[in-house]
Amino acid sequence: MHASLTGRRRVGLALLTSAALAAASVAAVTVAPASAATSATVTVNTGTSLGTIPAAGHGVNVAVYDGNMNSAPIAGLLRDAGFTAVRYPGGSYGDIYHWKTNTTDGGYVAPNTDFDTYMGTVRSAGAQPVIIANYGTGTAQEAADWVRYANVTKGYGVKYWEIGNEVYGNGHYGSGWEQDNHSDKSPKAYANNVLQYISAMKAVDSSIKVGVVLTTPGGWPDGIVGSGDSADWNNTVMSIVKDKADFVIVHWYPGATSVADSLGKVSQISTITGTVRSLISKYAGSRASSIGISVTELNPSYQLTTATAALFATDSYLTWFENGAMNLDWWNLHNGTSQGPATGDDGTPDYHDEGILSSGASGEPAANTPFPPYYGLAMVGRAGSPGDTLVKASSSSSLLSAHAVKTSSGVNVVLINKDLNNSTTVSLSYSGFSPGNAATVVQWRKGATSISTSGASSATSITLPPYSVTVLKASGGGTSSPSPSPSPSASPSASPSPSPSPSVSPSASPNPGQGCTATYTVTNSWPGGFQAEVTVKNTRTTPISGWTAGWTYRNGQTISSSWNATVSQSGAAVTAKNVNYNGSLAAGASTSFGFTGNATGANDVPSPVTCSAS
């Protein structure tokens, strides 16, 4: 989006209004009254890997109109929060910014915001740059020259490059906020021009990763077929770009309307990633599993300086990681406000500002003072480091979100107490891991202006303050090891069904003598289709290096897309083989793969499901 320090333009905001995403938010959390239950259980399964924390996953946006973006405290604030990515030069400014002259077409550029100064801040913070190449008023040659300057002349090693910002907002569908000087503003023209950008930029540095802009599933203008087009934006763009891009880009502004709605929006993430992953699989061929998903702008678009936004930040980032996103960039580092302060629904100040740090505007705290979302994002940094394994964690309470990360020294459990009024005592159990007697507690709570660290006598029980984020760091040993994690682009994902259906009872393979078992579970279904997951477990006392699962459908089911396995079907018979990152399993370890399928009749679970190991 196009933003300014006096208020961010809302035109064309990608509100998720489709039936599928509306249904996904039905499970929105409700703020409990004082009489609500104050206990919950959390189960952590370290043998079920949900991927790894990506190298440039934990990001934030900066903008060249922000005079504070490179001020003295910024690198330290970014580093202390654990940010590993910083996106530049700022939303829709990316489509009017000329890097050579540090100027924009019709916009304001603050002093000391040029590319080299930005790179100094990013490198000092220990983060990676994410760069928007100017599509709207630029050229492929200008982008290639930027790659040459950054990576050949200066040796910065900039890896991630986007071709434009929200290019679909160029007026082709009627609403226009994104500058686009091309005479043809159709998705077909964008896609063909993207191929020119990719060719020119990779001719300079073939190691870079280039991203293509898609619309957010369920958000405007997703599904709209413009004048003269044969398909909507996403299908048109991907049918032309195919496997030439290294990642696809969506923005996520779910448009919350209340505290409860804001905290429930995380339920949309699996639907979005499932839809995008299916789109990639449809067009990208054998490269589909290696093409990443990047969310280069996001926030809940509701009371953004409040404690609610902080809880949303932690929960949403970790959920995106668990669903395979390779990069997330919060909007924005500083943004400013043109309104006086108010009180949010949760009782904390709402400055009507989309920055995570104060810009020092009238009525706000001093410049660079962290707002609550800064601490929520900093708790993501405390949860684990790039390369650490995300493992499965489940909670018994809708008011308590749980995530877990396996590190080299133990397991970090992230607990988000969404109860505005009550403390919650949590009992934790671990599978595949034996916690020690003591633990470390890292915590931020509503109203706090810092993150606290303390010791705890137990890793299996803790009382959480109301409206808080806690990382419980347990040291200890594993009784089994998690399976090697999939790459960020090969994400477990959900289908775009209008409403989830109860899972069908799982079917397990009966042949542990073959070295592994495979358990088939239907995780979601809708008229004419379904999503399923198969968990493969090594039943040997020694590691295995590969596995093959198989089954036969009885009612004409066909598989349409898959992830984390190579799946083939011949008639009713289906065979699934490991991919290169999840074939090796330690004794007792497991891994999962998923797929979507078509089903016109009864969608029963096939039996038997066989598994053989090598």
Short mmCIF file of C-alpha atoms in Angstrom, two decimals, residues 44-46 383 389 391-393 403-414 428-435 439-440 459 471-478 482:
data_model
loop_
_atom_site.label_atom_id
_atom_site.label_comp_id
_atom_site.label_asym_id
_atom_site.label_seq_id
_atom_site.Cartn_x
_atom_site.Cartn_y
_atom_site.Cartn_z
CA VAL A 44 3.87 -30.47 22.56
CA ASN A 45 4.83 -33.17 20.06
CA THR A 46 8.48 -32.75 19.12
CA ALA A 383 10.76 -17.96 20.20
CA THR A 389 12.41 -26.58 13.95
CA VAL A 391 6.98 -28.58 16.10
CA LYS A 392 3.34 -29.28 16.80
CA ALA A 393 1.70 -27.75 19.87
CA HIS A 403 3.37 -22.82 19.40
CA ALA A 404 6.62 -24.70 19.96
CA VAL A 405 10.15 -24.55 18.58
CA LYS A 406 12.82 -27.24 18.91
CA THR A 407 16.27 -25.69 19.36
CA SER A 408 19.73 -27.12 19.88
CA SER A 409 19.32 -26.75 23.64
CA GLY A 410 15.71 -27.78 24.19
CA VAL A 411 12.16 -26.74 23.41
CA ASN A 412 10.67 -23.23 23.50
CA VAL A 413 6.91 -23.16 24.02
CA VAL A 414 5.11 -19.95 23.06
CA LEU A 428 2.18 -28.86 29.66
CA SER A 429 3.04 -32.33 28.42
CA TYR A 430 5.77 -33.25 25.94
CA SER A 431 6.05 -36.10 23.47
CA GLY A 432 9.52 -37.02 22.26
CA PHE A 433 11.20 -34.71 24.77
CA SER A 434 12.03 -34.93 28.47
CA PRO A 435 12.22 -31.45 30.03
CA ALA A 439 13.02 -23.51 32.78
CA THR A 440 13.45 -19.91 31.66
CA ALA A 459 8.62 -26.72 32.48
CA VAL A 471 8.11 -18.11 25.86
CA LEU A 472 8.76 -21.00 28.22
CA LYS A 473 12.26 -22.27 27.44
CA ALA A 474 12.74 -25.85 28.59
CA SER A 475 16.11 -27.58 28.44
CA GLY A 476 16.37 -31.32 28.39
CA GLY A 477 16.78 -34.34 26.16
CA GLY A 478 14.71 -35.92 23.44
CA PRO A 482 11.69 -34.56 14.84
#
